[in-house]
Coordinates of C-alpha atoms and ligand atoms in Angstrom, one line a residue:
Chain A
X1 CA 0.0 0.0 0.0
X2 CA 2.9 2.4 0.7
X3 CA 3.9 2.3 -2.9
X4 CA 0.4 2.8 -4.0
X5 CA -0.1 5.8 -1.6
X6 CA 2.8 7.6 -3.1
X7 CA 1.4 6.9 -6.6
X8 CA -1.9 8.4 -5.7
X9 CA -0.3 11.3 -3.9
X10 CA 1.6 12.1 -7.1
X11 CA -1.6 11.7 -9.1
X12 CA -3.4 14.2 -7.0
X13 CA -0.7 16.7 -7.5
X14 CA -0.6 16.1 -11.2
X15 CA -4.3 16.7 -11.2
X16 CA -3.9 19.9 -9.2
X17 CA -1.2 21.5 -11.3
X18 CA -1.5 19.6 -14.5
X19 CA 1.2 17.0 -15.3
X20 CA 3.5 19.4 -17.1
X21 CA 3.5 22.1 -14.5
X22 CA 3.8 19.6 -11.7
X23 CA 6.8 17.8 -13.0
X24 CA 8.4 21.0 -14.1
X25 CA 8.0 22.2 -10.5
X26 CA 9.5 19.0 -9.2
X27 CA 12.4 19.3 -11.5
X28 CA 13.0 22.9 -10.5
X29 CA 12.8 21.9 -6.8
X30 CA 15.3 19.1 -7.4
X31 CA 17.7 21.5 -9.2
X32 CA 17.6 24.0 -6.4
X33 CA 18.2 21.3 -3.9
X34 CA 21.2 20.0 -5.8
X35 CA 22.5 23.5 -6.2
X36 CA 22.1 24.1 -2.5
X37 CA 24.0 21.0 -1.6
X38 CA 26.7 22.0 -4.1
X39 CA 27.3 25.4 -2.6
X40 CA 27.3 24.0 1.0
X41 CA 30.0 21.5 0.0
X42 CA 31.9 24.0 -2.1
X43 CA 31.9 26.6 0.7
X44 CA 32.4 24.1 3.6
X45 CA 29.5 25.8 5.5
X46 CA 26.8 28.4 5.5
X47 CA 27.3 32.0 4.8
X48 CA 25.7 34.0 7.6
X49 CA 25.0 37.1 5.7
X50 CA 23.5 35.1 2.8
X51 CA 21.5 33.1 5.4
X52 CA 20.2 36.3 6.9
X53 CA 18.9 37.6 3.6
X54 CA 17.5 34.2 2.8
X55 CA 15.6 34.3 6.1
X56 CA 14.3 37.8 5.4
X57 CA 12.9 36.7 2.1
X58 CA 10.9 33.9 3.8
X59 CA 7.6 36.0 4.0
X60 CA 7.8 36.6 0.3
X61 CA 8.0 32.9 -0.4
X62 CA 5.1 32.2 2.0
X63 CA 2.8 34.7 0.5
X64 CA 3.8 33.7 -3.1
X65 CA 3.1 30.0 -2.3
X66 CA -0.3 30.8 -0.8
X67 CA -1.2 33.1 -3.7
X68 CA -0.2 30.4 -6.2
X69 CA -2.2 27.6 -4.6
X70 CA -5.2 29.9 -4.3
X71 CA -4.9 30.8 -8.0
X72 CA -4.5 27.2 -9.2
X73 CA -7.5 25.9 -7.1
X74 CA -9.8 28.8 -8.1
X75 CA -10.0 29.9 -4.5
X76 CA -9.7 33.0 -2.4
X77 CA -8.6 33.8 1.1
X78 CA -12.2 34.3 2.0
X79 CA -12.8 30.6 1.3
X80 CA -10.8 29.5 4.3
X81 CA -13.6 28.3 6.5
X82 CA -12.3 26.2 9.4
X83 CA -9.3 25.1 11.5
X84 CA -8.2 22.4 9.0
X85 CA -8.2 25.0 6.2
X86 CA -5.9 27.2 8.2
X87 CA -3.6 24.3 9.0
X88 CA -3.3 23.3 5.3
X89 CA -2.8 26.9 4.3
X90 CA -0.1 27.3 7.0
X91 CA 1.6 24.2 5.6
X92 CA 1.6 25.7 2.1
X93 CA 3.1 28.9 3.5
X94 CA 5.8 27.1 5.4
X95 CA 6.7 25.1 2.3
X96 CA 6.8 28.3 0.3
X97 CA 8.9 30.1 2.9
X98 CA 11.4 27.3 3.2
X99 CA 11.7 26.7 -0.5
X100 CA 12.1 30.3 -1.4
X101 CA 14.7 31.0 1.3
X102 CA 16.8 28.1 0.0
X103 CA 16.4 29.6 -3.5
X104 CA 17.6 33.0 -2.3
X105 CA 20.5 31.5 -0.5
X106 CA 21.6 29.4 -3.5
X107 CA 21.2 32.4 -5.9
X108 CA 23.4 34.6 -3.7
X109 CA 26.0 31.9 -3.4
X110 CA 26.1 31.2 -7.1
X111 CA 26.2 34.8 -8.1
X112 CA 28.7 36.1 -5.6
X113 CA 30.9 33.0 -5.7
X114 CA 32.8 31.7 -2.7
X115 CA 33.4 34.3 0.0
X116 CA 35.3 32.9 2.9
X117 CA 34.8 35.7 5.4
X118 CA 31.0 35.2 5.5
X119 CA 31.2 31.5 6.4
X120 CA 30.8 29.9 9.8
Chain B
X1 CA -0.9 -4.2 3.5
X2 CA -4.4 -4.7 4.6
X3 CA -6.6 -7.2 2.8
X4 CA -10.3 -6.7 2.7
X5 CA -11.0 -7.9 6.1
X6 CA -13.3 -5.6 7.7
X7 CA -14.6 -2.1 7.0
X8 CA -13.4 -0.7 10.3
X9 CA -9.9 -1.7 9.3
X10 CA -10.4 0.1 6.1
X11 CA -11.6 3.2 7.9
X12 CA -8.6 3.0 10.2
X13 CA -6.2 2.8 7.4
X14 CA -8.0 5.7 5.7
X15 CA -7.6 7.9 8.7
X16 CA -4.0 6.8 9.3
X17 CA -3.2 8.1 5.8
X18 CA -4.3 11.6 6.7
X19 CA -1.1 11.9 8.7
X20 CA 0.8 11.9 5.4
X21 CA -1.6 14.1 3.4
X22 CA -4.9 15.7 3.9
X23 CA -7.4 15.5 1.2
X24 CA -9.4 13.0 -0.9
X25 CA -6.2 11.0 -1.0
X26 CA -7.6 9.0 1.8
X27 CA -10.2 7.5 -0.5
X28 CA -7.4 5.9 -2.4
X29 CA -5.8 4.5 0.7
X30 CA -8.5 1.9 1.3
X31 CA -7.0 -1.6 1.2
X32 CA -5.6 -2.9 -2.0
X33 CA -5.3 -6.4 -3.3
X34 CA -3.4 -8.8 -1.2
X35 CA -5.3 -12.0 -1.7
X36 CA -3.9 -15.0 -3.5
X37 CA -5.2 -15.5 -7.0
X38 CA -8.0 -17.9 -7.4
X39 CA -8.0 -20.4 -10.3
X40 CA -11.2 -20.8 -12.2
X41 CA -12.5 -21.1 -15.7
X42 CA -15.8 -19.3 -14.9
X43 CA -17.3 -17.1 -17.6
X44 CA -18.1 -13.6 -16.2
X45 CA -20.0 -11.1 -18.1
X46 CA -19.9 -7.4 -17.1
X47 CA -22.6 -5.1 -18.6
X48 CA -21.5 -1.5 -18.8
X49 CA -17.9 -0.1 -18.9
X50 CA -18.6 2.9 -16.7
X51 CA -17.1 3.6 -13.2
X52 CA -18.2 0.3 -11.8
X53 CA -17.7 -2.0 -14.9
X54 CA -14.1 -0.9 -15.6
X55 CA -13.1 -1.0 -12.0
X56 CA -14.5 -4.5 -11.3
X57 CA -12.9 -5.8 -14.5
X58 CA -9.5 -4.6 -13.4
X59 CA -10.0 -6.1 -9.9
X60 CA -11.2 -9.5 -11.2
X61 CA -8.4 -9.8 -13.6
X62 CA -6.0 -9.4 -10.7
X63 CA -7.9 -11.7 -8.5
X64 CA -8.9 -14.6 -10.8
X65 CA -6.6 -16.8 -12.8
X66 CA -8.1 -18.3 -15.9
X67 CA -11.5 -16.6 -15.7
X68 CA -13.0 -15.6 -19.0
X69 CA -14.2 -12.0 -18.4
X70 CA -16.3 -10.2 -21.0
X71 CA -17.1 -6.6 -20.8
X72 CA -20.1 -5.4 -22.9
X73 CA -20.5 -1.7 -23.7
X74 CA -20.9 0.1 -27.1
X75 CA -19.6 3.4 -25.7
X76 CA -15.9 3.9 -26.4
X77 CA -15.6 7.1 -24.5
X78 CA -15.4 7.1 -20.7
X79 CA -16.9 10.0 -18.9
X80 CA -15.7 11.2 -15.5
X81 CA -19.2 12.4 -14.5
X82 CA -18.3 14.2 -11.2
X83 CA -16.3 16.6 -13.5
X84 CA -19.5 17.7 -15.3
X85 CA -20.3 20.1 -12.4
X86 CA -16.9 21.8 -12.7
X87 CA -17.2 22.0 -16.5
X88 CA -20.7 23.5 -16.2
X89 CA -19.2 26.1 -13.8
X90 CA -16.6 27.1 -16.3
X91 CA -13.7 25.8 -14.2
X92 CA -12.7 23.0 -16.5
X93 CA -12.8 22.4 -20.3
X94 CA -15.1 19.7 -21.7
X95 CA -12.2 17.3 -22.3
X96 CA -11.7 17.2 -18.5
X97 CA -14.4 14.5 -18.2
X98 CA -13.4 12.5 -21.3
X99 CA -11.1 9.5 -21.7
X100 CA -11.0 6.4 -23.8
X101 CA -12.4 3.2 -22.3
X102 CA -9.7 1.2 -24.0
X103 CA -7.0 3.0 -21.9
X104 CA -8.5 1.7 -18.7
X105 CA -9.0 -1.9 -19.6
X106 CA -6.6 -4.6 -18.5
X107 CA -5.3 -7.2 -20.7
X108 CA -7.2 -10.4 -20.4
X109 CA -10.6 -8.8 -20.6
X110 CA -12.6 -9.3 -23.8
X111 CA -14.4 -6.1 -24.6
X112 CA -17.5 -6.5 -26.8
X113 CA -18.1 -3.0 -28.2
X114 CA -21.8 -3.4 -28.5
X115 CA -24.7 -2.8 -26.2
X116 CA -26.7 -5.5 -24.5
X117 CA -30.1 -5.9 -26.0
X118 CA -31.4 -8.8 -24.0
X119 CA -30.5 -10.3 -20.7
X120 CA -31.9 -13.8 -19.9
X121 CA -31.0 -14.6 -16.3
X122 CA -32.8 -18.0 -16.5
X123 CA -30.8 -19.2 -19.5
X124 CA -27.7 -17.2 -18.4
X125 CA -27.4 -15.5 -21.8
X126 CA -26.8 -11.9 -22.9
X127 CA -27.5 -10.8 -26.5
X128 CA -25.9 -7.7 -28.0
X129 CA -26.8 -5.1 -30.7
X130 CA -24.4 -6.9 -33.1
X131 CA -26.3 -10.1 -32.6
X132 CA -23.7 -11.8 -30.4
X133 CA -24.9 -14.4 -27.9
X134 CA -22.9 -14.5 -24.7
X135 CA -23.3 -17.3 -22.2
X136 CA -22.2 -16.5 -18.7
X137 CA -21.7 -18.3 -15.3
X138 CA -21.7 -15.0 -13.4
X139 CA -23.2 -11.7 -14.4
X140 CA -22.4 -8.2 -13.1
X141 CA -24.8 -5.5 -14.1
X142 CA -23.2 -2.1 -14.1
X143 CA -25.1 -0.3 -16.8
X144 CA -25.6 2.8 -14.8
X145 CA -28.9 4.6 -15.5
X146 CA -30.5 6.4 -18.4
X147 CA -31.6 10.0 -18.4
X148 CA -35.2 10.1 -19.5
X149 CA -35.2 13.4 -21.5
X150 CA -38.3 12.4 -23.3
X151 CA -40.2 12.5 -20.0
X152 CA -39.7 16.3 -20.0
X153 CA -42.1 17.4 -22.7
X154 CA -40.8 20.1 -25.0
X155 CA -37.2 19.7 -24.0
X156 CA -34.6 19.5 -26.8
X157 CA -31.1 18.6 -25.7
X158 CA -29.7 20.1 -29.0
X159 CA -31.0 23.5 -28.0
X160 CA -29.3 23.8 -24.7
X161 CA -27.2 27.0 -24.5
X162 CA -27.3 30.8 -24.1
X163 CA -30.1 31.3 -26.7
X164 CA -32.6 29.3 -24.8
X165 CA -31.2 30.0 -21.4
X166 CA -31.4 26.3 -20.7
X167 CA -28.8 24.0 -19.3
X168 CA -28.5 20.2 -18.9
X169 CA -25.2 19.5 -17.3
X170 CA -26.1 15.9 -16.6
X171 CA -26.2 15.0 -20.3
X172 CA -22.4 14.8 -20.8
X173 CA -19.3 16.9 -21.4
X174 CA -20.7 18.8 -24.5
X175 CA -23.9 19.7 -22.8
X176 CA -22.0 20.7 -19.7
X177 CA -20.0 23.1 -21.8
X178 CA -23.1 24.6 -23.3
X179 CA -24.7 24.8 -19.9
X180 CA -21.7 26.9 -18.8
X181 CA -22.2 29.2 -21.8
X182 CA -25.8 29.6 -20.8
X183 CA -25.0 30.2 -17.1
X184 CA -22.2 32.5 -17.9
X185 CA -24.4 34.6 -20.2
X186 CA -27.2 34.6 -17.7
X187 CA -25.0 35.7 -14.7
X188 CA -23.6 38.6 -16.8
X189 CA -27.1 40.0 -16.9
X190 CA -29.0 38.5 -14.0
X191 CA -32.7 37.6 -14.0
X192 CA -34.6 34.6 -12.7
X193 CA -32.6 31.3 -12.3
X194 CA -34.6 28.1 -11.8
X195 CA -33.3 24.8 -10.5
X196 CA -35.1 21.5 -9.9
X197 CA -34.5 17.8 -9.5
X198 CA -36.5 14.8 -10.7
X199 CA -38.9 12.8 -8.6
X200 CA -37.2 9.5 -9.4
X201 CA -34.0 8.3 -7.7
X202 CA -31.1 10.1 -9.2
X203 CA -27.3 9.9 -9.4
X204 CA -25.5 12.4 -7.1
X205 CA -28.6 13.9 -5.5
X206 CA -26.4 16.8 -4.3
X207 CA -25.6 17.9 -7.9
X208 CA -28.7 20.0 -8.5
X209 CA -28.1 21.9 -5.3
X210 CA -24.4 22.4 -6.0
X211 CA -25.3 23.9 -9.3
X212 CA -27.8 26.2 -7.8
X213 CA -25.2 27.5 -5.3
X214 CA -22.6 27.9 -8.0
X215 CA -24.9 30.0 -10.1
X216 CA -25.7 32.1 -7.0
X217 CA -22.0 32.6 -6.5
X218 CA -21.4 33.8 -10.0
X219 CA -24.2 36.3 -9.8
X220 CA -22.6 37.7 -6.6
X221 CA -19.1 37.8 -8.1
X222 CA -20.4 39.6 -11.2
X223 CA -22.5 42.0 -9.2
X224 CA -25.8 40.9 -10.7
X225 CA -27.2 39.1 -7.7
X226 CA -29.2 42.1 -6.4
X227 CA -31.5 42.4 -9.3
X228 CA -31.8 38.6 -9.6
X229 CA -34.0 35.9 -8.2
X230 CA -33.3 32.2 -7.6
X231 CA -35.9 29.5 -7.3
X232 CA -35.2 25.9 -6.3
X233 CA -38.1 23.7 -7.1
X234 CA -37.9 20.6 -4.9
X235 CA -39.8 17.5 -5.9
X236 CA -40.9 16.6 -2.4
X237 CA -41.3 18.3 1.0
X238 CA -37.5 18.2 1.6
X239 CA -34.3 19.2 -0.2
X240 CA -32.1 16.3 0.7
X241 CA -33.0 12.7 1.9
X242 CA -30.7 12.7 4.9
X243 CA -32.4 14.8 7.7
X244 CA -29.3 16.4 9.2
X245 CA -28.0 17.4 5.8
X246 CA -31.4 18.6 4.7
X247 CA -31.5 21.0 7.7
X248 CA -28.1 22.4 6.8
X249 CA -29.1 22.8 3.1
X250 CA -32.3 24.6 4.2
X251 CA -30.2 27.1 6.2
X252 CA -27.8 27.7 3.4
X253 CA -30.6 28.3 0.9
X254 CA -32.1 30.8 3.3
X255 CA -28.8 32.5 3.8
X256 CA -28.2 32.8 0.1
X257 CA -31.8 34.0 -0.4
X258 CA -32.8 31.2 -2.6
X259 CA -36.6 30.8 -2.8
X260 CA -37.5 27.2 -2.2
X261 CA -40.8 25.7 -3.4
X262 CA -41.8 22.2 -2.5
X263 CA -43.7 19.4 -4.3
X264 CA -42.8 20.7 -7.7
X265 CA -42.2 17.9 -10.3
X266 CA -41.1 19.1 -13.8
X267 CA -43.5 18.2 -16.5
X268 CA -42.6 20.2 -19.5
X269 CA -40.6 23.1 -20.7
X270 CA -41.1 25.7 -23.4
X271 CA -37.6 26.5 -24.5
X272 CA -38.7 29.5 -26.7
X273 CA -40.9 31.2 -24.1
X274 CA -38.5 30.1 -21.3
X275 CA -41.3 28.7 -19.2
X276 CA -41.3 25.5 -17.1
X277 CA -44.4 23.7 -16.1
X278 CA -44.4 21.7 -12.8
X279 CA -46.9 19.3 -11.4
X280 CA -47.8 20.3 -7.9
X281 CA -50.0 19.0 -5.2
X282 CA -52.9 21.1 -6.5
X283 CA -52.5 20.9 -10.3
X284 CA -49.8 22.5 -12.3
X285 CA -47.9 25.7 -12.1
X286 CA -45.9 27.7 -14.7
X287 CA -42.6 29.3 -13.8
X288 CA -40.9 31.7 -16.2
X289 CA -37.1 31.7 -16.2
X290 CA -34.1 33.3 -17.7
X291 CA -31.9 30.3 -16.9
X292 CA -33.0 26.8 -16.1
X293 CA -30.8 23.7 -15.5
X294 CA -33.0 20.7 -16.5
X295 CA -32.4 17.4 -14.8
X296 CA -34.7 14.7 -16.1
X297 CA -36.1 11.6 -14.4
X298 CA -33.6 8.7 -14.2
X299 CA -34.4 5.0 -14.8
X300 CA -32.7 1.7 -15.4
X301 CA -32.0 1.0 -19.1
X302 CA -34.8 -0.7 -21.0
X303 CA -32.8 -3.9 -21.5
X304 CA -32.5 -4.2 -17.7
X305 CA -36.1 -3.4 -17.1
X306 CA -37.1 -6.1 -19.6
X307 CA -34.8 -8.7 -18.1
X308 CA -36.8 -9.7 -15.0
X309 CA -33.9 -8.4 -12.8
X310 CA -35.8 -5.3 -11.6
X311 CA -37.7 -5.1 -8.3
X312 CA -41.3 -6.2 -9.0
X313 CA -43.0 -4.1 -6.3
X314 CA -40.6 -1.2 -5.7
X315 CA -39.5 1.6 -8.0
X316 CA -41.8 0.1 -10.6
X317 CA -41.5 3.2 -12.8
X318 CA -37.7 3.1 -12.6
X319 CA -36.7 -0.5 -12.7
X320 CA -33.6 -0.7 -10.4
X321 CA -32.4 -4.3 -9.9
X322 CA -33.4 -6.3 -6.9
X323 CA -30.2 -6.8 -5.0
X324 CA -29.6 -7.5 -1.4
X325 CA -28.7 -4.1 0.1
X326 CA -25.6 -5.4 1.9
X327 CA -24.2 -8.1 -0.4
X328 CA -25.4 -6.5 -3.7
X329 CA -26.2 -10.0 -4.9
X330 CA -29.5 -10.4 -6.8
X331 CA -32.3 -11.6 -4.6
X332 CA -33.6 -14.2 -7.1
X333 CA -30.5 -15.0 -9.2
X334 CA -27.5 -15.7 -6.9
X335 CA -25.0 -15.6 -9.8
X336 CA -26.0 -12.0 -10.6
X337 CA -24.6 -8.9 -8.9
X338 CA -25.1 -5.2 -9.3
X339 CA -22.6 -2.4 -9.0
X340 CA -23.3 1.4 -9.2
X341 CA -26.3 3.4 -10.1
X342 CA -28.4 0.4 -11.3
X343 CA -28.7 -1.1 -7.9
X344 CA -32.2 -1.0 -6.2
X345 CA -30.9 0.0 -2.8
X346 CA -32.0 3.0 -0.7
X347 CA -28.8 5.0 -1.2
X348 CA -25.6 4.9 -3.1
X349 CA -26.0 6.4 -6.6
X350 CA -22.5 8.1 -6.5
X351 CA -19.1 7.2 -7.8
X352 CA -17.9 7.2 -4.2
X353 CA -20.5 4.5 -3.5
X354 CA -19.2 2.5 -6.4
X355 CA -15.9 2.4 -4.7
X356 CA -17.5 0.7 -1.7
X357 CA -19.6 -1.6 -3.9
X358 CA -16.5 -3.0 -5.6
X359 CA -14.8 -4.9 -2.7
X360 CA -18.2 -6.3 -1.6
X361 CA -19.1 -7.7 -5.0
X362 CA -15.6 -9.0 -5.6
X363 CA -15.6 -10.7 -2.2
X364 CA -19.0 -12.5 -2.7
X365 CA -18.3 -13.4 -6.3
X366 CA -14.9 -14.9 -5.6
X367 CA -16.2 -16.7 -2.5
X368 CA -19.0 -18.2 -4.6
X369 CA -16.5 -19.4 -7.2
X370 CA -14.5 -21.0 -4.3
X371 CA -17.7 -22.5 -2.8
X372 CA -17.6 -20.5 0.4
X373 CA -19.6 -17.6 1.7
X374 CA -18.4 -14.0 1.3
X375 CA -18.2 -11.8 4.4
X376 CA -18.1 -8.2 3.3
X377 CA -21.1 -5.9 3.6
X378 CA -22.0 -2.6 1.9
X379 CA -23.3 -0.1 4.5
X380 CA -24.9 2.3 2.1
X381 CA -21.9 4.6 2.0
X382 CA -22.7 7.6 -0.2
X383 CA -20.7 10.7 -0.6
X384 CA -21.0 14.0 -2.4
X385 CA -18.8 17.0 -1.9
X386 CA -21.6 19.6 -1.7
X387 CA -20.2 22.7 -3.2
X388 CA -21.7 25.9 -1.7
X389 CA -19.7 28.3 -3.8
X390 CA -16.5 28.3 -5.9
X391 CA -13.8 27.6 -3.2
X392 CA -16.0 26.0 -0.6
X393 CA -17.8 22.7 -0.1
X394 CA -19.2 20.4 2.6
X395 CA -17.8 16.8 2.5
X396 CA -21.0 15.0 3.3
X397 CA -20.8 11.2 3.6
X398 CA -23.6 9.1 5.0
X399 CA -24.9 5.5 5.2
X400 CA -28.2 3.6 4.9
X401 CA -29.2 4.7 8.5
X402 CA -28.7 8.4 7.6
X403 CA -25.7 8.5 9.9
X404 CA -22.9 10.8 8.9
X405 CA -19.8 8.7 8.3
X406 CA -17.0 11.2 7.9
X407 CA -13.7 9.8 6.4
X408 CA -11.8 12.3 8.6
X409 CA -13.7 12.5 11.8
X410 CA -12.5 15.4 14.0
X411 CA -10.5 16.9 11.1
X412 CA -12.9 17.6 8.2
X413 CA -16.2 18.5 9.7
X414 CA -19.0 17.2 7.4
X415 CA -21.5 20.0 7.9
X416 CA -19.0 22.9 7.6
X417 CA -18.3 24.8 4.4
X418 CA -14.6 24.3 4.1
X419 CA -11.9 25.0 1.6
X420 CA -10.3 21.6 2.1
X421 CA -13.6 20.0 1.1
X422 CA -13.6 22.1 -2.1
X423 CA -10.0 20.9 -2.8
X424 CA -11.3 17.3 -2.5
X425 CA -13.9 17.9 -5.2
X426 CA -11.7 20.0 -7.4
X427 CA -8.4 18.2 -7.3
X428 CA -8.4 15.0 -5.3
X429 CA -11.6 13.4 -6.5
X430 CA -10.5 12.7 -10.1
X431 CA -7.2 11.2 -9.1
X432 CA -8.9 8.9 -6.7
X433 CA -11.6 8.0 -9.2
X434 CA -8.9 7.1 -11.7
X435 CA -7.2 4.9 -9.1
X436 CA -10.5 3.2 -8.6
X437 CA -10.9 2.5 -12.3
X438 CA -7.6 0.9 -12.3
X439 CA -8.7 -1.3 -9.5
X440 CA -6.2 0.2 -7.1
X441 CA -8.6 1.9 -4.7
Ligands
FAD1 C1 -23.5 16.0 -13.0 C2 -23.0 14.8 -12.2 C3 -22.3 15.0 -11.0 C4 -21.9 14.0 -10.3 N1 -21.1 14.3 -9.1 C5 -20.6 13.2 -8.4 C6 -19.8 13.5 -7.3 O1 -19.4 14.6 -6.9 N2 -19.3 12.4 -6.5 C7 -19.7 11.2 -6.9 O2 -19.2 10.2 -6.2 N3 -20.5 10.9 -7.9 C8 -21.0 11.9 -8.7 N4 -21.8 11.6 -9.8 C9 -22.3 10.2 -10.0 C10 -21.4 9.2 -10.6 O3 -20.9 9.8 -11.8 C11 -22.1 8.0 -10.9 O4 -22.8 7.5 -9.7 C12 -21.2 6.8 -11.4 O5 -20.6 7.2 -12.6 C13 -22.0 5.5 -11.5 O6 -21.2 4.5 -12.1 P1 -21.9 3.3 -12.9 O7 -20.8 2.4 -13.3 O8 -23.0 2.8 -12.2 O9 -22.5 4.0 -14.2 P2 -21.8 4.9 -15.3 O10 -20.4 5.4 -14.9 O11 -22.8 5.9 -15.8 O12 -21.5 3.8 -16.5 C14 -22.5 3.1 -17.1 C15 -22.0 2.4 -18.4 O13 -23.0 1.5 -18.8 C16 -23.1 1.5 -20.2 N5 -24.4 0.9 -20.7 C17 -25.6 1.5 -20.6 N6 -26.5 0.7 -21.1 C18 -25.8 -0.4 -21.6 C19 -26.2 -1.6 -22.3 N7 -27.5 -1.9 -22.6 N8 -25.2 -2.5 -22.6 C20 -24.0 -2.3 -22.3 N9 -23.6 -1.2 -21.6 C21 -24.5 -0.2 -21.3 C22 -23.0 3.0 -20.5 O14 -22.6 3.2 -21.9 C23 -21.9 3.4 -19.5 O15 -20.6 3.3 -20.1 C24 -22.2 12.7 -10.6 C25 -23.0 12.4 -11.8 C26 -23.4 13.5 -12.6 C27 -24.2 13.2 -13.8

């Protein structure tokens, strides 16, 4: 059943975003993750200044993720009707915040290159 | 892996799944196939390749080794009917509900692309439009129901659309697209919107109500609700057969300022004058409309009604087959089973019910082949995400006893209008329906 659950889980997301968009998003997420690992290994640690900016960008990611999910599901904030809705929405926001902060961190690291002084 | 042991186990596994992901996903997490294959050379005929027919074919192919399974259906296109509501609300294109039957069918099933014209349960023979004669040892009737458009005098399906202000979203993807065109044009201007449901049993009894609320929502979004009027003409004294849900629907109708009139059964419609005539308790009454979504009476296909499989004393004008309400086995022909809308049981004309019919019929059929008794029982499970506007729905699920049987008790409240329940209808339902067709849910 585990194998099956994952299959259905993927099917629901394919349904939600359309197969092309969904797999493109998965590919982008995978790319960013790989790039993140790459800069961590390359720099032997995290850059604190970059990390700070990444953290500051989190709200943007959260809002963007929520707006995107609302748009794709033909919904509005006013449709949030009960506790479970808020929990799901919060989950979306957390994912968006986390994902976007990693993106921002990776982007800075790749653009600026290796900067020893910033590392811990 | 949980085999089909007992429904409470299934429910437990459904709930457990919620830990991983909220949503209609849980439907799909019901137990899969773990049983050993059973060897047999039984001939099994399945009539109808809709939600029930395709799904049971897939399951039996997995479960039985050597069985000769024949699926009879002249329709090559498969329709995901719950999607018709979304199409008629302009949220999905017509193709959303369409797929090819061939793409769902497993190898090892013989598909006769013809309709059944005669069923003889005494001789155990089915005849088809192409003149084929099929002998069977076991018969599964899953022909769904027919929409009796002729019973609505003056109605012409070809004229559905903005010109006549008439919709018919039950009729299929094309009609649903035209229904949206009519509803869209109507809600741009406003006016009088009319909704009704037939006095027969019907598939997805919540669908007429959903469509009423969706139209109300579009009027409000477009700023035309103030000058408009909405009438919901109910066929009986209530709006929904389950009392607790009925109360809730009454309250929402009141809140949305929908005028409800009771004991109105649609008789005829004048599509040029935009006038519907209803039979009421004291005669007939005419209602003029600017937009009217017509849903006709629903009955068993004629071939089923002529076969002797129908109830003799119940639903005599509709012809649903006489199956035991818990085993779905025919009362007079023990080698005949029913799945889906065709069953003469008090509840259960939804795709969600089909999902719960499947393991029961599989269990009893396979047990019979093995010479033992089946154990599973269908409890009347019926579900219908009752949309109250674009973005919100109530996930109502109930059984024969009118109990609410929520899949996610304590998490998704059945009588609350929630965004999560909307997501289940809008995005999770089709994925789980497709998994059901493949025999995996
Ligand atoms: C507008 C609308 C909204 C709905 N919304 C929901 C919802 O939100 N949730 C939900 O769970 N359900 C919903 N449903 C109900 C759901 O679609 C049906 O209950 C389900 O499809 C029933 O499956 P079935 O296999 O019994 O019949 P069907 O899926 O209708 O299939 C019947 C098949 O039998 C074939 N057939 C007919 N006569 C013959 C013959 N003589 N010989 C051979 N084959 C024949 C037909 O060609 C067809 O392919 C909705 C339905 C509609 C119309």
